[in-house]
PDB file of C-alpha atoms in Angstrom:
ATOM      1  CA  UNK A 899     -50.661  -2.059  19.216  1.00 44.00           C
ATOM      2  CA  UNK A 900     -50.014  -0.300  22.109  1.00 44.00           C
ATOM      3  CA  UNK A 901     -45.996  -0.439  22.262  1.00 44.00           C
ATOM      4  CA  UNK A 902     -45.672  -0.106  25.553  1.00 44.00           C
ATOM      5  CA  UNK A 903     -46.990  -3.611  26.345  1.00 46.00           C
ATOM      6  CA  UNK A 904     -45.208  -5.105  23.347  1.00 51.00           C
ATOM      7  CA  UNK A 905     -42.677  -7.749  25.068  1.00 57.00           C
ATOM      8  CA  UNK A 906     -39.421  -8.321  23.277  1.00 71.00           C
ATOM      9  CA  UNK A 907     -39.877 -11.611  22.127  1.00 77.00           C
ATOM     10  CA  UNK A 908     -37.226 -12.955  19.562  1.00 81.00           C
ATOM     11  CA  UNK A 909     -38.824 -12.305  16.095  1.00 82.00           C
ATOM     12  CA  UNK A 910     -37.447 -15.453  14.437  1.00 83.00           C
ATOM     13  CA  UNK A 911     -38.660 -17.451  17.510  1.00 85.00           C
ATOM     14  CA  UNK A 912     -42.084 -15.512  17.068  1.00 85.00           C
ATOM     15  CA  UNK A 913     -42.042 -15.890  13.186  1.00 85.00           C
ATOM     16  CA  UNK A 914     -41.318 -19.881  13.063  1.00 85.00           C
ATOM     17  CA  UNK A 915     -43.694 -20.267  16.053  1.00 85.00           C
ATOM     18  CA  UNK A 916     -46.818 -18.847  13.753  1.00 85.00           C
ATOM     19  CA  UNK A 917     -45.709 -20.096  10.499  1.00 85.00           C
ATOM     20  CA  UNK A 918     -46.006 -23.663  12.240  1.00 84.00           C
ATOM     21  CA  UNK A 919     -49.437 -23.110  13.593  1.00 84.00           C
ATOM     22  CA  UNK A 920     -50.773 -21.459  10.498  1.00 83.00           C
ATOM     23  CA  UNK A 921     -49.667 -24.428   8.326  1.00 82.00           C
ATOM     24  CA  UNK A 922     -49.859 -27.452  10.678  1.00 80.00           C
ATOM     25  CA  UNK A 923     -52.145 -26.909  13.645  1.00 78.00           C
ATOM     26  CA  UNK A 924     -55.771 -28.062  13.584  1.00 79.00           C
ATOM     27  CA  UNK A 925     -56.991 -24.442  13.418  1.00 80.00           C
ATOM     28  CA  UNK A 926     -54.764 -24.219  10.144  1.00 82.00           C
ATOM     29  CA  UNK A 927     -57.663 -24.541   7.817  1.00 84.00           C
ATOM     30  CA  UNK A 928     -59.265 -21.249   9.458  1.00 85.00           C
ATOM     31  CA  UNK A 929     -56.663 -19.224   8.007  1.00 85.00           C
ATOM     32  CA  UNK A 930     -57.158 -20.215   4.257  1.00 84.00           C
ATOM     33  CA  UNK A 931     -58.317 -18.266   1.936  1.00 84.00           C
ATOM     34  CA  UNK A 932     -61.669 -19.327   0.093  1.00 85.00           C
ATOM     35  CA  UNK A 933     -64.157 -17.947  -2.284  1.00 87.00           C
ATOM     36  CA  UNK A 934     -66.615 -16.279  -0.641  1.00 87.00           C
ATOM     37  CA  UNK A 935     -65.181 -16.758   2.901  1.00 88.00           C
ATOM     38  CA  UNK A 936     -65.974 -13.738   5.168  1.00 88.00           C
ATOM     39  CA  UNK A 937     -63.372 -13.387   8.138  1.00 88.00           C
ATOM     40  CA  UNK A 938     -63.704 -11.103  11.331  1.00 87.00           C
ATOM     41  CA  UNK A 939     -61.624 -10.679  13.954  1.00 86.00           C
ATOM     42  CA  UNK A 940     -62.607  -9.492  17.206  1.00 85.00           C
ATOM     43  CA  UNK A 941     -66.264  -9.862  16.491  1.00 86.00           C
ATOM     44  CA  UNK A 942     -68.642  -9.095  19.214  1.00 86.00           C
ATOM     45  CA  UNK A 943     -71.849 -11.321  19.345  1.00 85.00           C
ATOM     46  CA  UNK A 944     -74.851 -11.450  22.144  1.00 85.00           C
ATOM     47  CA  UNK A 945     -76.820 -14.410  22.103  1.00 82.00           C
ATOM     48  CA  UNK A 946     -80.559 -14.851  22.880  1.00 82.00           C
ATOM     49  CA  UNK A 947     -80.128 -14.471  26.636  1.00 79.00           C
ATOM     50  CA  UNK A 948     -78.092 -11.143  26.432  1.00 79.00           C
ATOM     51  CA  UNK A 949     -74.649 -12.905  27.087  1.00 81.00           C
ATOM     52  CA  UNK A 950     -71.976 -10.761  25.353  1.00 83.00           C
ATOM     53  CA  UNK A 951     -69.119 -12.692  23.464  1.00 83.00           C
ATOM     54  CA  UNK A 952     -66.053 -11.369  21.827  1.00 85.00           C
ATOM     55  CA  UNK A 953     -65.124 -13.994  18.967  1.00 87.00           C
ATOM     56  CA  UNK A 954     -61.107 -13.967  18.129  1.00 86.00           C
ATOM     57  CA  UNK A 955     -61.783 -15.049  14.696  1.00 88.00           C
ATOM     58  CA  UNK A 956     -65.081 -15.418  12.962  1.00 88.00           C
ATOM     59  CA  UNK A 957     -65.141 -17.373   9.797  1.00 88.00           C
ATOM     60  CA  UNK A 958     -68.352 -17.602   7.785  1.00 88.00           C
ATOM     61  CA  UNK A 959     -68.390 -19.770   4.712  1.00 87.00           C
ATOM     62  CA  UNK A 960     -71.196 -19.892   2.230  1.00 86.00           C
ATOM     63  CA  UNK A 961     -73.312 -22.788   2.105  1.00 78.00           C
ATOM     64  CA  UNK A 962     -71.866 -25.283  -0.405  1.00 60.00           C
TER      65      UNK A 962
ATOM     66  CA  UNK B 699     -75.219   1.281  41.116  1.00 69.00           C
ATOM     67  CA  UNK B 700     -71.751   0.273  40.377  1.00 72.00           C
ATOM     68  CA  UNK B 701     -71.325  -1.419  43.333  1.00 71.00           C
ATOM     69  CA  UNK B 702     -74.440  -3.641  42.848  1.00 74.00           C
ATOM     70  CA  UNK B 703     -73.197  -4.123  39.029  1.00 77.00           C
ATOM     71  CA  UNK B 704     -69.788  -5.119  40.324  1.00 76.00           C
ATOM     72  CA  UNK B 705     -71.305  -7.312  43.014  1.00 74.00           C
ATOM     73  CA  UNK B 706     -73.607  -8.974  40.401  1.00 76.00           C
ATOM     74  CA  UNK B 707     -70.425  -9.687  37.921  1.00 76.00           C
ATOM     75  CA  UNK B 708     -68.406 -11.220  41.124  1.00 74.00           C
ATOM     76  CA  UNK B 709     -71.330 -13.772  41.042  1.00 74.00           C
ATOM     77  CA  UNK B 710     -70.102 -15.128  37.644  1.00 74.00           C
ATOM     78  CA  UNK B 711     -72.775 -13.479  35.799  1.00 75.00           C
ATOM     79  CA  UNK B 712     -72.377 -11.318  32.795  1.00 74.00           C
ATOM     80  CA  UNK B 713     -75.849 -11.259  31.377  1.00 79.00           C
ATOM     81  CA  UNK B 714     -77.566  -7.812  30.485  1.00 81.00           C
ATOM     82  CA  UNK B 715     -80.800  -9.479  30.443  1.00 81.00           C
ATOM     83  CA  UNK B 716     -80.265 -11.323  33.631  1.00 81.00           C
ATOM     84  CA  UNK B 717     -79.202  -8.192  35.504  1.00 80.00           C
ATOM     85  CA  UNK B 718     -81.961  -6.432  34.237  1.00 81.00           C
ATOM     86  CA  UNK B 719     -84.423  -9.223  36.098  1.00 80.00           C
ATOM     87  CA  UNK B 720     -82.271  -9.058  38.963  1.00 78.00           C
ATOM     88  CA  UNK B 721     -82.564  -5.464  39.572  1.00 76.00           C
ATOM     89  CA  UNK B 722     -86.602  -5.673  38.723  1.00 78.00           C
ATOM     90  CA  UNK B 723     -87.143  -8.218  41.307  1.00 74.00           C
ATOM     91  CA  UNK B 724     -87.978  -5.700  44.239  1.00 67.00           C
ATOM     92  CA  UNK B 725     -88.486  -8.358  46.887  1.00 67.00           C
ATOM     93  CA  UNK B 726     -85.630 -10.568  46.380  1.00 63.00           C
ATOM     94  CA  UNK B 727     -82.812  -7.855  45.916  1.00 56.00           C
ATOM     95  CA  UNK B 728     -84.022  -5.078  48.277  1.00 62.00           C
ATOM     96  CA  UNK B 729     -80.597  -5.690  50.700  1.00 66.00           C
ATOM     97  CA  UNK B 730     -78.338  -5.778  47.647  1.00 65.00           C
ATOM     98  CA  UNK B 731     -79.012  -2.284  47.275  1.00 66.00           C
ATOM     99  CA  UNK B 732     -78.150  -1.318  50.727  1.00 66.00           C
ATOM    100  CA  UNK B 733     -74.848   0.130  51.294  1.00 64.00           C
ATOM    101  CA  UNK B 734     -73.892  -0.872  54.922  1.00 64.00           C
ATOM    102  CA  UNK B 735     -72.509   2.108  57.065  1.00 63.00           C
ATOM    103  CA  UNK B 736     -71.358   1.762  60.441  1.00 65.00           C
ATOM    104  CA  UNK B 737     -73.758   3.683  62.629  1.00 66.00           C
ATOM    105  CA  UNK B 738     -71.059   5.991  64.211  1.00 67.00           C
ATOM    106  CA  UNK B 739     -69.835   7.091  60.864  1.00 69.00           C
ATOM    107  CA  UNK B 740     -70.667  10.263  59.709  1.00 71.00           C
ATOM    108  CA  UNK B 741     -72.269   9.716  56.265  1.00 76.00           C
ATOM    109  CA  UNK B 742     -74.979  11.427  54.562  1.00 82.00           C
ATOM    110  CA  UNK B 743     -78.060   9.009  54.784  1.00 83.00           C
ATOM    111  CA  UNK B 744     -80.625   9.175  51.916  1.00 83.00           C
ATOM    112  CA  UNK B 745     -84.150   7.855  52.539  1.00 86.00           C
ATOM    113  CA  UNK B 746     -87.596   8.339  51.936  1.00 85.00           C
ATOM    114  CA  UNK B 747     -89.527  10.132  54.334  1.00 86.00           C
ATOM    115  CA  UNK B 748     -91.595   6.972  55.153  1.00 85.00           C
ATOM    116  CA  UNK B 749     -88.212   5.405  55.957  1.00 86.00           C
ATOM    117  CA  UNK B 750     -87.118   8.389  58.434  1.00 89.00           C
ATOM    118  CA  UNK B 751     -90.364   7.945  60.616  1.00 88.00           C
ATOM    119  CA  UNK B 752     -89.031   7.621  63.984  1.00 88.00           C
ATOM    120  CA  UNK B 753     -85.486   8.714  63.067  1.00 89.00           C
ATOM    121  CA  UNK B 754     -83.871  11.977  63.968  1.00 89.00           C
ATOM    122  CA  UNK B 755     -80.732  13.713  62.351  1.00 87.00           C
ATOM    123  CA  UNK B 756     -78.785  16.997  63.129  1.00 86.00           C
ATOM    124  CA  UNK B 757     -79.207  18.351  59.682  1.00 88.00           C
ATOM    125  CA  UNK B 758     -81.829  16.933  57.340  1.00 90.00           C
ATOM    126  CA  UNK B 759     -82.387  18.412  53.827  1.00 88.00           C
ATOM    127  CA  UNK B 760     -86.172  17.405  52.447  1.00 85.00           C
ATOM    128  CA  UNK B 761     -86.707  17.631  48.653  1.00 79.00           C
ATOM    129  CA  UNK B 762     -90.033  17.788  47.771  1.00 68.00           C
ATOM    130  CA  UNK B 763     -89.725  17.413  44.100  1.00 59.00           C
ATOM    131  CA  UNK B 764     -92.466  18.140  41.857  1.00 55.00           C
ATOM    132  CA  UNK B 765     -94.857  15.558  41.648  1.00 56.00           C
ATOM    133  CA  UNK B 766     -97.755  16.189  39.287  1.00 52.00           C
ATOM    134  CA  UNK B 767    -101.230  15.443  40.678  1.00 54.00           C
ATOM    135  CA  UNK B 768    -103.618  15.303  37.610  1.00 56.00           C
ATOM    136  CA  UNK B 769    -106.389  14.192  40.242  1.00 55.00           C
ATOM    137  CA  UNK B 770    -105.869  10.534  39.032  1.00 56.00           C
ATOM    138  CA  UNK B 771    -106.825   8.094  41.683  1.00 56.00           C
ATOM    139  CA  UNK B 772    -107.292   4.320  41.469  1.00 56.00           C
ATOM    140  CA  UNK B 773    -110.204   3.348  42.689  1.00 56.00           C
ATOM    141  CA  UNK B 774    -112.585  -0.173  42.822  1.00 56.00           C
ATOM    142  CA  UNK B 775    -115.846  -1.043  43.337  1.00 55.00           C
ATOM    143  CA  UNK B 776    -116.617  -4.774  44.168  1.00 52.00           C
ATOM    144  CA  UNK B 777    -119.520  -6.209  42.684  1.00 50.00           C
ATOM    145  CA  UNK B 778    -119.908  -9.427  44.779  1.00 52.00           C
ATOM    146  CA  UNK B 779    -123.254 -10.203  43.117  1.00 53.00           C
ATOM    147  CA  UNK B 780    -121.187 -11.050  39.822  1.00 59.00           C
ATOM    148  CA  UNK B 781    -118.254 -11.798  41.292  1.00 57.00           C
ATOM    149  CA  UNK B 782    -116.478  -9.046  39.432  1.00 61.00           C
ATOM    150  CA  UNK B 783    -114.141  -6.247  40.715  1.00 61.00           C
ATOM    151  CA  UNK B 784    -114.086  -2.964  38.453  1.00 62.00           C
ATOM    152  CA  UNK B 785    -111.281  -0.698  38.583  1.00 62.00           C
ATOM    153  CA  UNK B 786    -111.459   2.997  37.586  1.00 65.00           C
ATOM    154  CA  UNK B 787    -109.242   5.634  36.948  1.00 71.00           C
ATOM    155  CA  UNK B 788    -111.098   8.678  38.338  1.00 74.00           C
ATOM    156  CA  UNK B 789    -109.875  12.432  37.646  1.00 76.00           C
ATOM    157  CA  UNK B 790    -111.535  15.623  38.062  1.00 77.00           C
ATOM    158  CA  UNK B 791    -112.925  15.814  34.677  1.00 78.00           C
ATOM    159  CA  UNK B 792    -114.643  12.412  35.205  1.00 78.00           C
ATOM    160  CA  UNK B 793    -115.866  13.452  38.447  1.00 78.00           C
ATOM    161  CA  UNK B 794    -117.422  16.485  37.312  1.00 81.00           C
ATOM    162  CA  UNK B 795    -119.100  14.990  34.492  1.00 81.00           C
ATOM    163  CA  UNK B 796    -120.706  12.077  36.425  1.00 79.00           C
ATOM    164  CA  UNK B 797    -122.631  13.010  39.876  1.00 78.00           C
ATOM    165  CA  UNK B 798    -122.112   9.944  41.570  1.00 76.00           C
ATOM    166  CA  UNK B 799    -118.079   9.857  41.174  1.00 78.00           C
ATOM    167  CA  UNK B 800    -118.137  13.510  42.622  1.00 79.00           C
ATOM    168  CA  UNK B 801    -118.614  12.411  46.065  1.00 80.00           C
ATOM    169  CA  UNK B 802    -116.072   9.467  45.686  1.00 79.00           C
ATOM    170  CA  UNK B 803    -113.750  12.035  44.280  1.00 80.00           C
ATOM    171  CA  UNK B 804    -113.648  14.346  47.058  1.00 82.00           C
ATOM    172  CA  UNK B 805    -113.390  11.443  49.287  1.00 82.00           C
ATOM    173  CA  UNK B 806    -110.373  10.119  47.644  1.00 80.00           C
ATOM    174  CA  UNK B 807    -109.032  13.773  47.433  1.00 80.00           C
ATOM    175  CA  UNK B 808    -109.148  14.517  51.099  1.00 84.00           C
ATOM    176  CA  UNK B 809    -107.610  11.099  51.853  1.00 84.00           C
ATOM    177  CA  UNK B 810    -104.588  11.682  49.826  1.00 79.00           C
ATOM    178  CA  UNK B 811    -104.355  15.386  51.396  1.00 79.00           C
ATOM    179  CA  UNK B 812    -104.450  13.965  55.127  1.00 84.00           C
ATOM    180  CA  UNK B 813    -101.793  11.434  53.689  1.00 84.00           C
ATOM    181  CA  UNK B 814     -99.538  13.952  52.311  1.00 80.00           C
ATOM    182  CA  UNK B 815     -99.720  15.883  55.496  1.00 82.00           C
ATOM    183  CA  UNK B 816     -98.906  13.471  57.744  1.00 86.00           C
ATOM    184  CA  UNK B 817     -95.660  12.825  55.184  1.00 84.00           C
ATOM    185  CA  UNK B 818     -95.077  16.552  55.617  1.00 84.00           C
ATOM    186  CA  UNK B 819     -95.195  16.092  59.733  1.00 87.00           C
ATOM    187  CA  UNK B 820     -93.002  13.414  59.727  1.00 89.00           C
ATOM    188  CA  UNK B 821     -90.352  15.277  57.071  1.00 88.00           C
ATOM    189  CA  UNK B 822     -90.275  18.619  58.967  1.00 88.00           C
ATOM    190  CA  UNK B 823     -90.022  17.129  62.367  1.00 91.00           C
ATOM    191  CA  UNK B 824     -86.811  14.862  61.833  1.00 90.00           C
ATOM    192  CA  UNK B 825     -84.249  17.632  62.046  1.00 90.00           C
ATOM    193  CA  UNK B 826     -82.499  18.445  65.525  1.00 88.00           C
ATOM    194  CA  UNK B 827     -80.481  21.593  64.436  1.00 85.00           C
ATOM    195  CA  UNK B 828     -80.946  22.321  60.957  1.00 85.00           C
ATOM    196  CA  UNK B 829     -83.561  21.797  58.371  1.00 85.00           C
ATOM    197  CA  UNK B 830     -83.575  22.642  54.730  1.00 84.00           C
ATOM    198  CA  UNK B 831     -86.552  22.525  52.542  1.00 80.00           C
ATOM    199  CA  UNK B 832     -86.376  22.083  48.676  1.00 77.00           C
ATOM    200  CA  UNK B 833     -89.515  22.830  46.979  1.00 72.00           C
ATOM    201  CA  UNK B 834     -90.025  23.273  43.374  1.00 66.00           C
ATOM    202  CA  UNK B 835     -92.833  25.543  42.106  1.00 62.00           C
ATOM    203  CA  UNK B 836     -94.332  26.020  38.721  1.00 62.00           C
ATOM    204  CA  UNK B 837     -96.456  28.913  38.807  1.00 60.00           C
ATOM    205  CA  UNK B 838     -97.161  28.989  35.127  1.00 59.00           C
ATOM    206  CA  UNK B 839     -98.719  25.627  34.887  1.00 55.00           C
ATOM    207  CA  UNK B 840    -100.559  25.849  38.323  1.00 54.00           C
ATOM    208  CA  UNK B 841     -99.914  22.325  38.783  1.00 51.00           C
ATOM    209  CA  UNK B 842    -100.358  20.429  42.476  1.00 46.00           C
ATOM    210  CA  UNK B 843     -97.391  19.294  44.023  1.00 51.00           C
ATOM    211  CA  UNK B 844     -96.398  16.844  46.635  1.00 54.00           C
ATOM    212  CA  UNK B 845     -96.283  18.720  50.064  1.00 61.00           C
ATOM    213  CA  UNK B 846     -95.596  21.941  48.853  1.00 64.00           C
ATOM    214  CA  UNK B 847     -99.480  22.832  48.642  1.00 65.00           C
ATOM    215  CA  UNK B 848     -99.266  22.679  52.599  1.00 67.00           C
ATOM    216  CA  UNK B 849     -96.282  24.962  52.627  1.00 70.00           C
ATOM    217  CA  UNK B 850     -96.702  28.629  53.097  1.00 72.00           C
ATOM    218  CA  UNK B 851     -94.261  29.478  50.241  1.00 67.00           C
ATOM    219  CA  UNK B 852     -95.228  33.130  49.547  1.00 72.00           C
ATOM    220  CA  UNK B 853     -94.221  33.831  53.316  1.00 75.00           C
ATOM    221  CA  UNK B 854     -91.056  32.414  53.414  1.00 70.00           C
ATOM    222  CA  UNK B 855     -88.785  33.413  50.350  1.00 71.00           C
ATOM    223  CA  UNK B 856     -85.522  31.613  49.754  1.00 68.00           C
ATOM    224  CA  UNK B 857     -83.229  32.468  52.496  1.00 68.00           C
ATOM    225  CA  UNK B 858     -79.542  33.213  52.259  1.00 71.00           C
ATOM    226  CA  UNK B 859     -77.258  30.290  53.831  1.00 67.00           C
ATOM    227  CA  UNK B 860     -76.747  30.813  57.756  1.00 63.00           C
ATOM    228  CA  UNK B 861     -73.262  32.089  58.634  1.00 64.00           C
ATOM    229  CA  UNK B 862     -72.956  29.440  61.284  1.00 61.00           C
ATOM    230  CA  UNK B 863     -73.369  25.889  60.748  1.00 59.00           C
ATOM    231  CA  UNK B 864     -74.138  23.582  63.638  1.00 57.00           C
ATOM    232  CA  UNK B 865     -75.165  26.304  66.155  1.00 54.00           C
ATOM    233  CA  UNK B 866     -74.260  26.016  69.928  1.00 56.00           C
ATOM    234  CA  UNK B 867     -72.076  23.100  68.731  1.00 56.00           C
ATOM    235  CA  UNK B 868     -68.587  22.706  68.781  1.00 60.00           C
ATOM    236  CA  UNK B 869     -67.115  20.201  66.265  1.00 60.00           C
ATOM    237  CA  UNK B 870     -63.684  19.098  66.161  1.00 64.00           C
ATOM    238  CA  UNK B 871     -61.842  18.341  62.776  1.00 63.00           C
ATOM    239  CA  UNK B 872     -61.139  14.589  62.666  1.00 63.00           C
ATOM    240  CA  UNK B 873     -58.102  13.305  61.108  1.00 65.00           C
ATOM    241  CA  UNK B 874     -58.249  10.942  58.520  1.00 64.00           C
ATOM    242  CA  UNK B 875     -55.767   8.615  58.100  1.00 62.00           C
ATOM    243  CA  UNK B 876     -55.137   6.256  55.479  1.00 59.00           C
ATOM    244  CA  UNK B 877     -56.999   2.900  56.115  1.00 57.00           C
ATOM    245  CA  UNK B 878     -54.516   0.481  53.229  1.00 54.00           C
ATOM    246  CA  UNK B 879     -50.678   0.930  53.910  1.00 53.00           C
ATOM    247  CA  UNK B 880     -49.746  -2.110  52.089  1.00 48.00           C
ATOM    248  CA  UNK B 881     -49.525  -0.744  48.678  1.00 47.00           C
ATOM    249  CA  UNK B 882     -45.879  -2.068  48.782  1.00 48.00           C
ATOM    250  CA  UNK B 883     -47.128  -5.546  49.462  1.00 46.00           C
ATOM    251  CA  UNK B 884     -49.233  -5.401  46.241  1.00 45.00           C
ATOM    252  CA  UNK B 885     -46.115  -4.780  44.069  1.00 46.00           C
ATOM    253  CA  UNK B 886     -44.379  -7.870  45.814  1.00 47.00           C
ATOM    254  CA  UNK B 887     -45.077 -10.826  43.216  1.00 48.00           C
ATOM    255  CA  UNK B 888     -44.293 -14.005  44.285  1.00 51.00           C
ATOM    256  CA  UNK B 889     -42.463 -16.514  41.660  1.00 52.00           C
ATOM    257  CA  UNK B 890     -45.429 -18.234  40.638  1.00 52.00           C
ATOM    258  CA  UNK B 891     -47.341 -15.096  40.004  1.00 54.00           C
ATOM    259  CA  UNK B 892     -44.351 -13.857  37.875  1.00 54.00           C
ATOM    260  CA  UNK B 893     -44.917 -16.935  35.652  1.00 58.00           C
ATOM    261  CA  UNK B 894     -48.510 -16.358  35.529  1.00 70.00           C
ATOM    262  CA  UNK B 895     -48.086 -12.721  34.179  1.00 74.00           C
ATOM    263  CA  UNK B 896     -45.479 -13.678  31.605  1.00 75.00           C
ATOM    264  CA  UNK B 897     -47.439 -16.251  30.491  1.00 78.00           C
ATOM    265  CA  UNK B 898     -50.511 -14.318  29.931  1.00 78.00           C
ATOM    266  CA  UNK B 899     -48.173 -11.227  28.317  1.00 80.00           C
ATOM    267  CA  UNK B 900     -47.197 -14.094  25.779  1.00 82.00           C
ATOM    268  CA  UNK B 901     -51.001 -15.159  25.282  1.00 83.00           C
ATOM    269  CA  UNK B 902     -51.786 -11.492  24.601  1.00 83.00           C
ATOM    270  CA  UNK B 903     -49.074 -10.988  22.490  1.00 84.00           C
ATOM    271  CA  UNK B 904     -49.668 -14.048  19.936  1.00 85.00           C
ATOM    272  CA  UNK B 905     -53.370 -13.020  20.266  1.00 85.00           C
ATOM    273  CA  UNK B 906     -52.862  -9.486  19.105  1.00 84.00           C
ATOM    274  CA  UNK B 907     -50.586 -10.991  16.202  1.00 85.00           C
ATOM    275  CA  UNK B 908     -53.292 -13.787  15.125  1.00 84.00           C
ATOM    276  CA  UNK B 909     -56.114 -10.953  15.150  1.00 84.00           C
ATOM    277  CA  UNK B 910     -54.167  -9.066  12.470  1.00 83.00           C
ATOM    278  CA  UNK B 911     -53.763 -12.027  10.322  1.00 82.00           C
ATOM    279  CA  UNK B 912     -56.363 -12.013   7.496  1.00 78.00           C
ATOM    280  CA  UNK B 913     -55.334 -15.371   6.056  1.00 79.00           C
ATOM    281  CA  UNK B 914     -51.809 -17.550   6.068  1.00 73.00           C
ATOM    282  CA  UNK B 915     -51.557 -17.355   2.200  1.00 72.00           C
ATOM    283  CA  UNK B 916     -51.588 -13.643   2.278  1.00 71.00           C
ATOM    284  CA  UNK B 917     -49.837 -13.295   5.838  1.00 71.00           C
ATOM    285  CA  UNK B 918     -47.083 -15.390   5.262  1.00 69.00           C
ATOM    286  CA  UNK B 919     -44.558 -13.108   3.799  1.00 72.00           C
ATOM    287  CA  UNK B 920     -46.030 -10.030   5.843  1.00 77.00           C
ATOM    288  CA  UNK B 921     -45.834 -12.087   9.390  1.00 79.00           C
ATOM    289  CA  UNK B 922     -42.318 -10.431  10.200  1.00 80.00           C
ATOM    290  CA  UNK B 923     -43.877  -6.781   9.336  1.00 80.00           C
ATOM    291  CA  UNK B 924     -47.019  -7.790  11.314  1.00 80.00           C
ATOM    292  CA  UNK B 925     -44.783  -8.825  14.482  1.00 79.00           C
ATOM    293  CA  UNK B 926     -42.980  -5.609  14.336  1.00 76.00           C
ATOM    294  CA  UNK B 927     -46.054  -3.688  13.965  1.00 73.00           C
TER     295      UNK B 927
END
């Protein structure tokens, strides 16, 4: 992380905000641990038309 | 090239496949490759010999780069009776083996030579003051070269650069001034814009933290450490 661009946000505020997000948001499930789950961040993919995408968080679960 | 890519991205498309299709369409996007320059601007103009026909320039550089001519000429013979059209790729080797094709090969060779000679004439008559001719020659392989076969290269070895450029013409040095002086204006950001930048920084900051989190179970005790990091 480039420290030059790290803003001086209050640590407690950020920590509380992210804790609440990880525990209660609709996306919380994507941050749970599961057997066989593969998590990739900033994964780059291309579709059949050549469009490039960078996925923030790619979660791959084994078929149940 | 970069200008074309930039212009293409500004149209809202970012697909490599679409871009390849875009640049491959010769008829549709010929104008997209043109860089418009005012006529009075002294800029180097690059064009083919055919495009230069009828134009004149103070100084011309012609590059007759190596074009290997292996004697292959596309030719066709219509067979009206059977409604078919046959295409051949004729070269010296085939022409030597088949008598009927020998004459056709000679005819096509002469046409090709005449076309090259016409192009050479156009290329060598565009300059008004200076003319530089660049030829590539490969003696070892004894290949034929576009245009170069007509030039008496042996009689004119490479010459030194002329000491006086633009002979007989006094050119005044032009003073080039900055066209954009409003750099300070770029730094002046409105309050609304400032809020957007701040919001964007905040979003990127949170995004970077979240991208470092593997799972919430493992990350919760490390959250402060991740934030500090």
